[in-house]
């Protein structure tokens, strides 16, 4: 399926380093990498409508954020450093109660802008008013898997309403016929969704051939409450309800035991590691990467929402992941730079179904160019090490999604208007919540 | 003491936010803040030789890096993700064995460039060829406390040579008569310096009225070896040798016990927290901030060298510190954003003796301006939260040290030449080491 209204021609990217070696990249008018190699610019030059001189910069597959709540950029910095329950019940939930579709639209526009500026090409989003989020994604040119956060709180009535809301979103996204936007179902977590609800979502997702996006074993309390109430750990509940599939992304996964890692690997579930959020909210345990790796599980990277991170920079997240794993599991060699890069690119792209996340002929041209002359790349002993341990998203100069240039030399069209509108939306939201709290 | 050859006049910074409130800042021709307040631009305008329009950006005291080995920028990404002993003995030490004064000069130039670009105005450096480092600092305009890394390996002969090297550096720095450059002594650690050496350094530092820069209790092995060999923990050894003073900066301090925290606080020692380095090298324990805070100790922030971080961005380090402390000590409220900012600014400046690290009349004008229109500051619910949890050093637009503008709108004079020369120096160093390893 080709994208509607695609306004692009063939693209030639000259003079870039791919895995440390000089290359040119030619992208055809469907946004697919058609040729890649040293010196191919000579033969492809005349076919290209647009030509970019990479100046020896590093070309990489774009980053993929496998767990976020994009519109929560509007809550960035609204409340931090509080005990979890007070933070949620006194700050986050009261504000979210006043969210409108317009807020979600502007919050998602701001999130997309931030992702484009830090080299992210695709993301996995779970929130509310997702038709408005889809509109923002459509306009901004990114790829996204979008799900409605399904929360039935074990009530039959609420469950029925959540099922209809899920159906409506999936129908609406399908109607957009935009190959950059994929639908998923979004069971929030085992402590907010009934087994009935989970089973319905599993069957609906299978029928619609769409993904599943779920929070899993983020806190110790989630696991112990689940054991007290159901005599089962969360992974087993999800398994019994059909939620563990190769189309599933499970976020956090801090409190997995050894057997659960093996089961998730066997089921082909994609794990989204969210180290910054887990540390900020003191979940008390790092995702057991060493076990998941041993079992050959698919481990990807996510930032979580901006209320608990508070940015969407996957370069920063790669470093945080590589540092946290070493610290938490007492190993200087765990999660080396090349593996962190793979989590943020190829593993993420496969998890969301947006190609293989590599630079190769036949792959969608989701490409970023990272400044090889930046301080963070000086000296350039090892590109993977610099990208993970030294650089941040600000070193990305150019972001290309499906062959379309969304940022060139750090300029994104319409940036100022988005910043202004998102600021206004955030301020108005806080005011509405305050006016209604008395 | 005024700086030699200071080429600056009075400076007016208009229209900035200081702690969230609109202000102008007037800096006199000695580089001291002479006035600060809303609307003072009206009265000071005619006195200013240079005027900067802050456009509503956030003005902050500059960041202070209290533990680094600046010239190790040349080793950025040279080796990572290895077991500690192999990393040191197979990679880092063989390369360092071929370091020249010129390498240290270019490595320090590169480090200063990186610090200016990420809003750091002062740093605490321990390394070799420190006269060359001082030349780089002098040229680049930053403030630094410089020490020669004293390592006698318990040999009398080596100790004498190290004493002379220390004396030579202190005399050379004193001869520069540059108030931005302060000398310190640099006892490397209790496992590399004899008690004789430590005592000599303590007495020499007291006589010269200069600082002390030491590594302390970084690894569990350092503590257990010390107990095995001397039946004393490292803090006690340093204390008995007179190293624990209010002029001392002790880096790392991961493996302090409860009583050691209290002693360090009582002695007025400044602790340098280095979270990224500690996590990357899997020291296995986070500095016990909760105890040090309880005792009222001075806790500051450092990046360590670029072989073990791998950048010098104190914004990133503030976030890493705030996240690590919450994770390690299982508290959502430990090390909130305002305290992280204080560690990186006021506590650091006091530790190195470069003012109080606040924006106030009479203080040296070490000022940075952070882009209030950046994505990381949108929305701007809370400036401290955004600075710590959302922004990185790349959000700094302007860096001013002692009233001199070192970066304006992200442009540092001479940047390209430094990047090129540092790259060449790094490549040549690796080649020399390789040629000599056969």
mmCIF file of N, CA, C and O in Angstrom, chain A residues 73-74 76-78 80-84 110 114 279-282 309-311 313 316 319 323-324 326-327 330 332-333 336-337 373 375-376 378-379 381-382 385 389-390 392 394 419 423 426 430, chain B residues 73-74 76-78 80-84 110 114 279-282 309-311 313 316 319 323-324 326-327 330 332-333 336-337 373 375-376 378-379 381-382 385 389-390 392 394 419 423 426 430:
data_model
loop_
_atom_site.group_PDB
_atom_site.id
_atom_site.type_symbol
_atom_site.label_atom_id
_atom_site.label_comp_id
_atom_site.label_asym_id
_atom_site.label_seq_id
_atom_site.Cartn_x
_atom_site.Cartn_y
_atom_site.Cartn_z
ATOM 1 N N UNK A 73 3.779 14.750 26.479
ATOM 2 C CA UNK A 73 4.732 15.874 26.410
ATOM 3 C C UNK A 73 4.120 17.115 27.047
ATOM 4 O O UNK A 73 4.852 17.933 27.603
ATOM 5 N N UNK A 74 2.793 17.254 26.974
ATOM 6 C CA UNK A 74 2.152 18.444 27.574
ATOM 7 C C UNK A 74 2.339 18.467 29.087
ATOM 8 O O UNK A 74 2.216 19.517 29.713
ATOM 9 N N UNK A 76 5.158 17.444 30.566
ATOM 10 C CA UNK A 76 6.602 17.455 30.847
ATOM 11 C C UNK A 76 6.922 18.431 31.985
ATOM 12 O O UNK A 76 6.649 19.623 31.879
ATOM 13 N N UNK A 77 7.454 17.920 33.070
ATOM 14 C CA UNK A 77 7.873 18.788 34.164
ATOM 15 C C UNK A 77 6.744 19.307 35.037
ATOM 16 O O UNK A 77 6.968 20.108 35.941
ATOM 17 N N UNK A 78 5.515 18.847 34.792
ATOM 18 C CA UNK A 78 4.388 19.344 35.599
ATOM 19 C C UNK A 78 4.512 18.870 37.039
ATOM 20 O O UNK A 78 4.158 19.593 37.984
ATOM 21 N N UNK A 80 7.198 16.087 39.482
ATOM 22 C CA UNK A 80 8.286 15.110 39.549
ATOM 23 C C UNK A 80 8.660 14.907 41.012
ATOM 24 O O UNK A 80 8.248 15.677 41.868
ATOM 25 N N UNK A 81 9.491 13.897 41.243
ATOM 26 C CA UNK A 81 10.145 13.732 42.539
ATOM 27 C C UNK A 81 9.148 13.560 43.677
ATOM 28 O O UNK A 81 9.383 14.000 44.803
ATOM 29 N N UNK A 82 7.999 12.949 43.341
ATOM 30 C CA UNK A 82 6.969 12.713 44.356
ATOM 31 C C UNK A 82 6.773 11.213 44.560
ATOM 32 O O UNK A 82 7.074 10.417 43.680
ATOM 33 N N UNK A 83 6.199 10.819 45.719
ATOM 34 C CA UNK A 83 5.839 9.405 45.884
ATOM 35 C C UNK A 83 4.828 9.022 44.803
ATOM 36 O O UNK A 83 3.940 9.818 44.466
ATOM 37 N N UNK A 84 4.948 7.806 44.259
ATOM 38 C CA UNK A 84 4.178 7.383 43.086
ATOM 39 C C UNK A 84 2.681 7.641 43.224
ATOM 40 O O UNK A 84 2.059 8.239 42.342
ATOM 41 N N UNK A 110 3.857 17.954 19.272
ATOM 42 C CA UNK A 110 5.092 18.305 19.972
ATOM 43 C C UNK A 110 5.990 17.076 20.109
ATOM 44 O O UNK A 110 7.211 17.143 19.903
ATOM 45 N N UNK A 114 9.736 16.510 18.588
ATOM 46 C CA UNK A 114 10.878 16.111 19.415
ATOM 47 C C UNK A 114 11.521 14.834 18.863
ATOM 48 O O UNK A 114 12.750 14.704 18.835
ATOM 49 N N UNK A 279 13.877 4.016 36.448
ATOM 50 C CA UNK A 279 14.743 4.582 37.483
ATOM 51 C C UNK A 279 14.062 5.762 38.157
ATOM 52 O O UNK A 279 14.074 5.883 39.379
ATOM 53 N N UNK A 280 13.442 6.634 37.360
ATOM 54 C CA UNK A 280 12.830 7.853 37.927
ATOM 55 C C UNK A 280 11.703 7.484 38.886
ATOM 56 O O UNK A 280 11.533 8.126 39.934
ATOM 57 N N UNK A 281 10.942 6.452 38.525
ATOM 58 C CA UNK A 281 9.829 6.041 39.384
ATOM 59 C C UNK A 281 10.251 4.961 40.380
ATOM 60 O O UNK A 281 9.412 4.397 41.086
ATOM 61 N N UNK A 282 11.551 4.692 40.444
ATOM 62 C CA UNK A 282 12.096 3.763 41.444
ATOM 63 C C UNK A 282 11.335 2.444 41.477
ATOM 64 O O UNK A 282 10.847 2.014 42.523
ATOM 65 N N UNK A 309 10.013 10.811 32.383
ATOM 66 C CA UNK A 309 11.328 10.538 31.731
ATOM 67 C C UNK A 309 12.278 11.709 31.766
ATOM 68 O O UNK A 309 13.375 11.496 32.280
ATOM 69 N N UNK A 310 12.155 12.912 31.282
ATOM 70 C CA UNK A 310 11.003 13.579 30.709
ATOM 71 C C UNK A 310 11.237 14.005 29.277
ATOM 72 O O UNK A 310 10.834 15.101 28.891
ATOM 73 N N UNK A 311 11.929 13.171 28.501
ATOM 74 C CA UNK A 311 12.066 13.509 27.093
ATOM 75 C C UNK A 311 11.916 12.241 26.258
ATOM 76 O O UNK A 311 11.697 11.143 26.797
ATOM 77 N N UNK A 313 14.206 11.214 23.833
ATOM 78 C CA UNK A 313 15.464 11.059 23.119
ATOM 79 C C UNK A 313 15.986 9.619 23.257
ATOM 80 O O UNK A 313 16.481 9.231 24.313
ATOM 81 N N UNK A 316 19.741 9.197 24.315
ATOM 82 C CA UNK A 316 19.912 9.224 25.769
ATOM 83 C C UNK A 316 19.454 7.899 26.374
ATOM 84 O O UNK A 316 20.101 7.357 27.288
ATOM 85 N N UNK A 319 21.977 5.035 26.088
ATOM 86 C CA UNK A 319 23.040 5.133 27.096
ATOM 87 C C UNK A 319 22.515 4.722 28.470
ATOM 88 O O UNK A 319 23.164 3.936 29.181
ATOM 89 N N UNK A 323 23.997 1.702 30.670
ATOM 90 C CA UNK A 323 24.537 1.960 32.012
ATOM 91 C C UNK A 323 23.748 1.199 33.073
ATOM 92 O O UNK A 323 24.326 0.579 33.977
ATOM 93 N N UNK A 324 22.419 1.270 32.989
ATOM 94 C CA UNK A 324 21.595 0.638 34.023
ATOM 95 C C UNK A 324 21.826 -0.872 34.054
ATOM 96 O O UNK A 324 21.951 -1.469 35.140
ATOM 97 N N UNK A 326 24.452 -2.582 33.193
ATOM 98 C CA UNK A 326 25.760 -2.880 33.799
ATOM 99 C C UNK A 326 25.698 -2.716 35.311
ATOM 100 O O UNK A 326 26.213 -3.543 36.067
ATOM 101 N N UNK A 327 25.076 -1.611 35.733
ATOM 102 C CA UNK A 327 24.997 -1.330 37.168
ATOM 103 C C UNK A 327 24.146 -2.384 37.885
ATOM 104 O O UNK A 327 24.559 -2.954 38.901
ATOM 105 N N UNK A 330 25.606 -5.934 37.665
ATOM 106 C CA UNK A 330 26.998 -6.032 38.098
ATOM 107 C C UNK A 330 27.907 -6.646 37.033
ATOM 108 O O UNK A 330 28.640 -7.596 37.290
ATOM 109 N N UNK A 332 30.463 -5.399 33.664
ATOM 110 C CA UNK A 332 31.018 -4.338 32.817
ATOM 111 C C UNK A 332 30.795 -4.603 31.336
ATOM 112 O O UNK A 332 31.008 -3.724 30.503
ATOM 113 N N UNK A 333 30.371 -5.829 31.002
ATOM 114 C CA UNK A 333 30.252 -6.193 29.584
ATOM 115 C C UNK A 333 28.803 -6.339 29.115
ATOM 116 O O UNK A 333 28.560 -6.493 27.919
ATOM 117 N N UNK A 336 26.498 -4.196 25.531
ATOM 118 C CA UNK A 336 27.487 -3.338 24.860
ATOM 119 C C UNK A 336 26.822 -2.433 23.826
ATOM 120 O O UNK A 336 25.645 -2.616 23.483
ATOM 121 N N UNK A 337 27.590 -1.462 23.346
ATOM 122 C CA UNK A 337 27.047 -0.411 22.471
ATOM 123 C C UNK A 337 26.334 -0.983 21.248
ATOM 124 O O UNK A 337 25.246 -0.526 20.896
ATOM 125 N N UNK A 373 31.081 15.427 12.494
ATOM 126 C CA UNK A 373 31.990 16.500 12.938
ATOM 127 C C UNK A 373 31.591 17.053 14.299
ATOM 128 O O UNK A 373 32.192 18.015 14.766
ATOM 129 N N UNK A 375 31.272 17.365 18.353
ATOM 130 C CA UNK A 375 32.217 17.053 19.433
ATOM 131 C C UNK A 375 32.032 15.611 19.911
ATOM 132 O O UNK A 375 33.005 14.893 20.156
ATOM 133 N N UNK A 376 30.768 15.156 19.977
ATOM 134 C CA UNK A 376 30.502 13.808 20.506
ATOM 135 C C UNK A 376 31.054 12.716 19.597
ATOM 136 O O UNK A 376 31.186 11.571 20.028
ATOM 137 N N UNK A 378 34.058 13.137 18.112
ATOM 138 C CA UNK A 378 35.474 13.475 17.996
ATOM 139 C C UNK A 378 36.221 13.016 19.231
ATOM 140 O O UNK A 378 35.874 13.443 20.329
ATOM 141 N N UNK A 379 37.211 12.144 19.101
ATOM 142 C CA UNK A 379 37.606 11.449 17.873
ATOM 143 C C UNK A 379 36.612 10.335 17.546
ATOM 144 O O UNK A 379 35.793 9.965 18.398
ATOM 145 N N UNK A 381 36.940 6.920 17.088
ATOM 146 C CA UNK A 381 37.579 5.607 17.179
ATOM 147 C C UNK A 381 36.581 4.505 16.841
ATOM 148 O O UNK A 381 36.937 3.499 16.252
ATOM 149 N N UNK A 382 35.303 4.702 17.283
ATOM 150 C CA UNK A 382 34.318 3.629 17.191
ATOM 151 C C UNK A 382 32.936 4.275 17.108
ATOM 152 O O UNK A 382 32.471 4.883 18.065
ATOM 153 N N UNK A 385 30.180 3.096 19.718
ATOM 154 C CA UNK A 385 30.428 3.615 21.062
ATOM 155 C C UNK A 385 30.047 5.086 21.148
ATOM 156 O O UNK A 385 29.380 5.516 22.090
ATOM 157 N N UNK A 389 27.302 6.082 23.785
ATOM 158 C CA UNK A 389 27.812 6.615 25.047
ATOM 159 C C UNK A 389 28.115 8.114 25.029
ATOM 160 O O UNK A 389 28.258 8.722 26.070
ATOM 161 N N UNK A 390 28.275 8.686 23.837
ATOM 162 C CA UNK A 390 28.727 10.076 23.799
ATOM 163 C C UNK A 390 27.692 11.022 23.205
ATOM 164 O O UNK A 390 27.492 12.122 23.705
ATOM 165 N N UNK A 392 23.981 12.568 21.752
ATOM 166 C CA UNK A 392 22.581 12.666 22.121
ATOM 167 C C UNK A 392 21.798 12.949 20.841
ATOM 168 O O UNK A 392 22.388 13.146 19.779
ATOM 169 N N UNK A 394 20.600 15.452 19.735
ATOM 170 C CA UNK A 394 20.938 16.720 19.087
ATOM 171 C C UNK A 394 22.027 16.569 18.030
ATOM 172 O O UNK A 394 22.258 17.481 17.242
ATOM 173 N N UNK A 419 5.608 24.586 18.728
ATOM 174 C CA UNK A 419 6.044 24.910 20.094
ATOM 175 C C UNK A 419 5.057 25.875 20.750
ATOM 176 O O UNK A 419 4.682 25.714 21.923
ATOM 177 N N UNK A 423 2.594 24.868 23.845
ATOM 178 C CA UNK A 423 2.744 25.624 25.100
ATOM 179 C C UNK A 423 1.398 26.160 25.564
ATOM 180 O O UNK A 423 1.058 26.063 26.750
ATOM 181 N N UNK A 426 -0.831 23.378 26.857
ATOM 182 C CA UNK A 426 -0.399 22.902 28.183
ATOM 183 C C UNK A 426 -0.831 23.876 29.275
ATOM 184 O O UNK A 426 -1.337 23.469 30.330
ATOM 185 N N UNK A 430 -3.601 23.151 32.388
ATOM 186 C CA UNK A 430 -3.317 23.336 33.812
ATOM 187 C C UNK A 430 -4.340 24.294 34.428
ATOM 188 O O UNK A 430 -4.841 24.065 35.532
ATOM 189 N N UNK B 73 39.461 12.891 26.613
ATOM 190 C CA UNK B 73 38.581 13.005 25.433
ATOM 191 C C UNK B 73 39.219 12.308 24.235
ATOM 192 O O UNK B 73 38.513 11.789 23.384
ATOM 193 N N UNK B 74 40.560 12.306 24.164
ATOM 194 C CA UNK B 74 41.237 11.650 23.024
ATOM 195 C C UNK B 74 40.963 10.148 23.008
ATOM 196 O O UNK B 74 41.115 9.500 21.980
ATOM 197 N N UNK B 76 38.019 8.837 23.892
ATOM 198 C CA UNK B 76 36.563 8.645 23.795
ATOM 199 C C UNK B 76 36.242 7.506 22.815
ATOM 200 O O UNK B 76 36.588 7.566 21.635
ATOM 201 N N UNK B 77 35.603 6.453 23.308
ATOM 202 C CA UNK B 77 35.181 5.364 22.423
ATOM 203 C C UNK B 77 36.296 4.440 21.978
ATOM 204 O O UNK B 77 36.068 3.547 21.166
ATOM 205 N N UNK B 78 37.491 4.615 22.510
ATOM 206 C CA UNK B 78 38.600 3.744 22.088
ATOM 207 C C UNK B 78 38.382 2.309 22.576
ATOM 208 O O UNK B 78 38.729 1.349 21.890
ATOM 209 N N UNK B 80 35.400 0.075 25.205
ATOM 210 C CA UNK B 80 34.266 0.085 26.130
ATOM 211 C C UNK B 80 33.795 -1.344 26.333
ATOM 212 O O UNK B 80 34.194 -2.246 25.597
ATOM 213 N N UNK B 81 32.895 -1.519 27.291
ATOM 214 C CA UNK B 81 32.167 -2.780 27.430
ATOM 215 C C UNK B 81 33.098 -3.962 27.665
ATOM 216 O O UNK B 81 32.818 -5.079 27.220
ATOM 217 N N UNK B 82 34.224 -3.701 28.349
ATOM 218 C CA UNK B 82 35.180 -4.766 28.647
ATOM 219 C C UNK B 82 35.287 -4.959 30.157
ATOM 220 O O UNK B 82 34.991 -4.051 30.921
ATOM 221 N N UNK B 83 35.758 -6.136 30.589
ATOM 222 C CA UNK B 83 36.044 -6.313 32.024
ATOM 223 C C UNK B 83 37.100 -5.287 32.453
ATOM 224 O O UNK B 83 38.054 -5.017 31.702
ATOM 225 N N UNK B 84 36.938 -4.732 33.664
ATOM 226 C CA UNK B 84 37.745 -3.596 34.102
ATOM 227 C C UNK B 84 39.247 -3.805 33.929
ATOM 228 O O UNK B 84 39.947 -2.963 33.368
ATOM 229 N N UNK B 110 39.967 20.051 23.338
ATOM 230 C CA UNK B 110 38.712 19.407 22.929
ATOM 231 C C UNK B 110 37.737 19.335 24.106
ATOM 232 O O UNK B 110 36.541 19.611 23.963
ATOM 233 N N UNK B 114 34.073 21.070 24.436
ATOM 234 C CA UNK B 114 32.865 20.311 24.782
ATOM 235 C C UNK B 114 32.184 20.913 26.017
ATOM 236 O O UNK B 114 30.956 21.016 26.074
ATOM 237 N N UNK B 279 28.257 3.620 36.872
ATOM 238 C CA UNK B 279 27.356 2.638 36.272
ATOM 239 C C UNK B 279 28.062 1.909 35.128
ATOM 240 O O UNK B 279 27.986 0.685 35.012
ATOM 241 N N UNK B 280 28.784 2.666 34.289
ATOM 242 C CA UNK B 280 29.417 2.049 33.111
ATOM 243 C C UNK B 280 30.472 1.039 33.542
ATOM 244 O O UNK B 280 30.621 -0.024 32.930
ATOM 245 N N UNK B 281 31.195 1.354 34.618
ATOM 246 C CA UNK B 281 32.231 0.445 35.097
ATOM 247 C C UNK B 281 31.699 -0.516 36.158
ATOM 248 O O UNK B 281 32.459 -1.264 36.768
ATOM 249 N N UNK B 282 30.379 -0.486 36.357
ATOM 250 C CA UNK B 282 29.721 -1.443 37.258
ATOM 251 C C UNK B 282 30.410 -1.509 38.619
ATOM 252 O O UNK B 282 30.819 -2.572 39.083
ATOM 253 N N UNK B 309 32.733 7.404 30.245
ATOM 254 C CA UNK B 309 31.438 8.104 30.433
ATOM 255 C C UNK B 309 30.541 8.097 29.198
ATOM 256 O O UNK B 309 29.420 7.595 29.359
ATOM 257 N N UNK B 310 30.754 8.572 28.025
ATOM 258 C CA UNK B 310 31.961 9.070 27.402
ATOM 259 C C UNK B 310 31.836 10.511 26.953
ATOM 260 O O UNK B 310 32.326 10.867 25.884
ATOM 261 N N UNK B 311 31.154 11.333 27.732
ATOM 262 C CA UNK B 311 31.115 12.748 27.387
ATOM 263 C C UNK B 311 31.236 13.589 28.659
ATOM 264 O O UNK B 311 31.355 13.045 29.759
ATOM 265 N N UNK B 313 29.031 16.150 29.524
ATOM 266 C CA UNK B 313 27.811 16.934 29.603
ATOM 267 C C UNK B 313 27.197 16.837 31.003
ATOM 268 O O UNK B 313 26.628 15.820 31.382
ATOM 269 N N UNK B 316 23.377 16.010 31.236
ATOM 270 C CA UNK B 316 23.132 14.567 31.223
ATOM 271 C C UNK B 316 23.470 13.960 32.580
ATOM 272 O O UNK B 316 22.768 13.092 33.086
ATOM 273 N N UNK B 319 20.817 14.415 35.282
ATOM 274 C CA UNK B 319 19.705 13.470 35.141
ATOM 275 C C UNK B 319 20.131 12.081 35.596
ATOM 276 O O UNK B 319 19.407 11.411 36.341
ATOM 277 N N UNK B 323 18.354 9.989 38.551
ATOM 278 C CA UNK B 323 17.760 8.683 38.275
ATOM 279 C C UNK B 323 18.443 7.582 39.088
ATOM 280 O O UNK B 323 17.780 6.727 39.680
ATOM 281 N N UNK B 324 19.779 7.606 39.089
ATOM 282 C CA UNK B 324 20.505 6.534 39.782
ATOM 283 C C UNK B 324 20.188 6.527 41.270
ATOM 284 O O UNK B 324 19.975 5.467 41.871
ATOM 285 N N UNK B 326 17.523 7.553 42.824
ATOM 286 C CA UNK B 326 16.167 7.027 43.053
ATOM 287 C C UNK B 326 16.156 5.511 42.899
ATOM 288 O O UNK B 326 15.556 4.783 43.709
ATOM 289 N N UNK B 327 16.807 5.037 41.833
ATOM 290 C CA UNK B 327 16.833 3.600 41.579
ATOM 291 C C UNK B 327 17.584 2.853 42.685
ATOM 292 O O UNK B 327 17.092 1.863 43.236
ATOM 293 N N UNK B 330 15.945 3.196 46.159
ATOM 294 C CA UNK B 330 14.529 2.843 46.179
ATOM 295 C C UNK B 330 13.644 3.954 46.731
ATOM 296 O O UNK B 330 12.847 3.748 47.631
ATOM 297 N N UNK B 332 11.365 7.448 45.306
ATOM 298 C CA UNK B 332 10.916 8.321 44.220
ATOM 299 C C UNK B 332 11.208 9.793 44.489
ATOM 300 O O UNK B 332 11.106 10.623 43.578
ATOM 301 N N UNK B 333 11.573 10.106 45.715
ATOM 302 C CA UNK B 333 11.749 11.517 46.077
ATOM 303 C C UNK B 333 13.211 11.914 46.301
ATOM 304 O O UNK B 333 13.514 13.098 46.448
ATOM 305 N N UNK B 336 15.832 15.342 44.245
ATOM 306 C CA UNK B 336 14.932 16.045 43.326
ATOM 307 C C UNK B 336 15.699 17.036 42.440
ATOM 308 O O UNK B 336 16.876 17.324 42.686
ATOM 309 N N UNK B 337 15.011 17.543 41.434
ATOM 310 C CA UNK B 337 15.662 18.372 40.411
ATOM 311 C C UNK B 337 16.409 19.568 41.002
ATOM 312 O O UNK B 337 17.542 19.859 40.599
ATOM 313 N N UNK B 373 13.066 28.330 24.274
ATOM 314 C CA UNK B 373 12.204 27.936 23.156
ATOM 315 C C UNK B 373 12.557 26.543 22.635
ATOM 316 O O UNK B 373 11.993 26.102 21.631
ATOM 317 N N UNK B 375 12.666 22.468 22.385
ATOM 318 C CA UNK B 375 11.641 21.444 22.647
ATOM 319 C C UNK B 375 11.727 20.988 24.104
ATOM 320 O O UNK B 375 10.703 20.795 24.762
ATOM 321 N N UNK B 376 12.950 20.855 24.633
ATOM 322 C CA UNK B 376 13.116 20.328 25.995
ATOM 323 C C UNK B 376 12.563 21.276 27.052
ATOM 324 O O UNK B 376 12.355 20.875 28.189
ATOM 325 N N UNK B 378 9.671 22.940 26.437
ATOM 326 C CA UNK B 378 8.276 23.126 26.024
ATOM 327 C C UNK B 378 7.443 21.934 26.468
ATOM 328 O O UNK B 378 7.765 20.809 26.085
ATOM 329 N N UNK B 379 6.395 22.107 27.266
ATOM 330 C CA UNK B 379 6.054 23.367 27.924
ATOM 331 C C UNK B 379 7.000 23.659 29.090
ATOM 332 O O UNK B 379 7.759 22.787 29.494
ATOM 333 N N UNK B 381 6.518 24.207 32.458
ATOM 334 C CA UNK B 381 5.800 24.176 33.744
ATOM 335 C C UNK B 381 6.764 24.460 34.890
ATOM 336 O O UNK B 381 6.399 25.084 35.872
ATOM 337 N N UNK B 382 8.010 23.943 34.780
ATOM 338 C CA UNK B 382 8.944 23.993 35.907
ATOM 339 C C UNK B 382 10.357 23.988 35.348
ATOM 340 O O UNK B 382 10.807 22.993 34.773
ATOM 341 N N UNK B 385 12.888 21.239 36.699
ATOM 342 C CA UNK B 385 12.591 19.909 36.174
ATOM 343 C C UNK B 385 13.046 19.789 34.732
ATOM 344 O O UNK B 385 13.682 18.803 34.344
ATOM 345 N N UNK B 389 15.705 16.978 33.916
ATOM 346 C CA UNK B 389 15.153 15.733 33.369
ATOM 347 C C UNK B 389 14.935 15.755 31.868
ATOM 348 O O UNK B 389 14.770 14.707 31.256
ATOM 349 N N UNK B 390 14.874 16.942 31.271
ATOM 350 C CA UNK B 390 14.504 16.981 29.856
ATOM 351 C C UNK B 390 15.610 17.520 28.959
ATOM 352 O O UNK B 390 15.835 16.995 27.868
ATOM 353 N N UNK B 392 19.468 18.747 27.600
ATOM 354 C CA UNK B 392 20.861 18.291 27.585
ATOM 355 C C UNK B 392 21.729 19.527 27.348
ATOM 356 O O UNK B 392 21.210 20.619 27.110
ATOM 357 N N UNK B 394 23.112 20.539 24.903
ATOM 358 C CA UNK B 394 22.878 21.183 23.603
ATOM 359 C C UNK B 394 21.845 22.296 23.679
ATOM 360 O O UNK B 394 21.710 23.077 22.741
ATOM 361 N N UNK B 419 38.605 20.577 16.615
ATOM 362 C CA UNK B 419 38.112 19.237 16.281
ATOM 363 C C UNK B 419 39.114 18.513 15.378
ATOM 364 O O UNK B 419 39.410 17.330 15.573
ATOM 365 N N UNK B 423 41.342 15.302 16.543
ATOM 366 C CA UNK B 423 41.167 14.045 15.792
ATOM 367 C C UNK B 423 42.515 13.500 15.335
ATOM 368 O O UNK B 423 42.790 12.303 15.469
ATOM 369 N N UNK B 426 44.505 12.122 18.254
ATOM 370 C CA UNK B 426 43.980 10.832 18.723
ATOM 371 C C UNK B 426 44.401 9.705 17.785
ATOM 372 O O UNK B 426 44.839 8.633 18.232
ATOM 373 N N UNK B 430 46.960 6.470 18.709
ATOM 374 C CA UNK B 430 46.611 5.059 18.520
ATOM 375 C C UNK B 430 47.648 4.378 17.626
ATOM 376 O O UNK B 430 48.072 3.249 17.889
#
